[in-house]
């Protein structure tokens, strides 16, 4: 069972959103962008309370305007119903279900809705709620699976179970216990002399409609048992996340799960381990919705899983949550269009992306703009030099990625552009062998410029072509400022860092950049790149002279404007 489409209108910050979830859907965006509101809309339809207008607060309506009609629709596959929706514009029956032919299903009630239950772990990590046995919690789904599995086994263990529990009860019957129970029975019968009822104590150990309902986790510390309530919040959070581990290993398929910020309280290795558990869950046929600020749960080889969430002004001048998604088929089509001579398939595309991916390549999903550079020298040096010009990459939300070679640049550009993330490209025009010449031709096609094996060096509005490579371009520009400076700094870097000539180029590039930034020696091509990036972000130009002594722009000469439209870029 999976959700195949989500439509949300006028729910909290979401004015109008429509997207198709994947097997694992990762909602990515800044704080207050609306990620939680998307998950809460799904939980409103599938959670533990029957959705009805009486349960709505003013804050549940977009802009707190209860005159707007809330509409939430979920489409399913491999489920008892094809669609369910909630619509406050209807006078009654605001919650409806539809069959595979699109016809309304009458008699749809809370028990039927429970068959579509959404096990949701919010950021508060309420331990008591998550280990409750409601069908709308992950633990509740687990104990229900255990109960159903016992019944399917065909082995009726209830008579033996009742006998054993009766024996256990007998061991607890002390003299004081018996007298207390007798006093209760006598007091009850005296008040209801005509009643046919009696009363006695029973341990509510089992519920025969759900034999595992009384299961509850108990911590053991050095042989001593203790309630999880006695442990710290970090331990309780780990117990909640352990549910996902256990669920992935023990049960197979059919659940729809949601979790906010799974990275909470987890170090990087544990985050990656949890991501592996999520992969196991979806491979077993479950579906997961995640909201996260961690790149550990993102993978460029599966861009269809990423839903970028931001808050921006719409065509009517109202600020609301906006979502950006893509499909793997759309990405494949762009790759095939750029490389008509290659037999690119879905499997070969994913295989290539797996071979080139690095951990840093997921970061741009959190960025306002990504710089895709050919090599690591640019990644190490450019942020330092641009910061001296008042363009702080972290402050402005700029990621810079080393593609690891020219042949990988176009793939990464397509991956990020598929989510409409603005991209600036930097590559070398070296043409020393046929591979480099062919790669130059591909880059020309990507950028929409005349195709050539040796493109001219130059800095442009959305891309920069370096003369030879980073080192050659830096040397050329620094020579204009001070004769012999680059060779002097490169020699000092090799001596200081203990490296041989023409080795560890990124370290040398960073060493030189640190010196230049400190001494306010900024090569001309760096200033041009910084100006182009500012323009793409809608920032006013800040010259080197206008930047303050700390390399920060003066507030009177720089301010943030609206984000550019990716469709306005030349490639």
Coordinates of N, CA, C and O in Angstrom, one line a residue, residues 407 433-440:
X407 N 33.8 15.4 -17.1 CA 32.7 14.5 -17.6 C 31.5 14.3 -16.7 O 30.5 13.8 -17.1
X433 N 43.9 16.2 -24.7 CA 43.6 14.9 -25.2 C 42.2 14.9 -25.8 O 41.4 15.8 -25.6
X434 N 41.9 13.8 -26.4 CA 40.5 13.7 -27.1 C 39.4 13.6 -26.1 O 38.3 14.1 -26.3
X435 N 39.7 13.0 -24.9 CA 38.6 13.0 -23.9 C 38.3 14.4 -23.4 O 37.1 14.7 -23.3
X436 N 39.3 15.2 -23.2 CA 39.0 16.6 -22.8 C 38.3 17.4 -23.9 O 37.4 18.2 -23.6
X437 N 38.7 17.2 -25.1 CA 38.1 17.9 -26.2 C 36.6 17.5 -26.4 O 35.8 18.4 -26.6
X438 N 36.3 16.2 -26.3 CA 34.9 15.8 -26.3 C 34.1 16.4 -25.2 O 33.0 16.8 -25.3
X439 N 34.7 16.4 -24.0 CA 34.1 16.9 -22.8 C 33.8 18.4 -23.0 O 32.7 18.9 -22.6
X440 N 34.7 19.1 -23.6 CA 34.5 20.6 -23.9 C 33.3 20.8 -24.8 O 32.5 21.7 -24.6

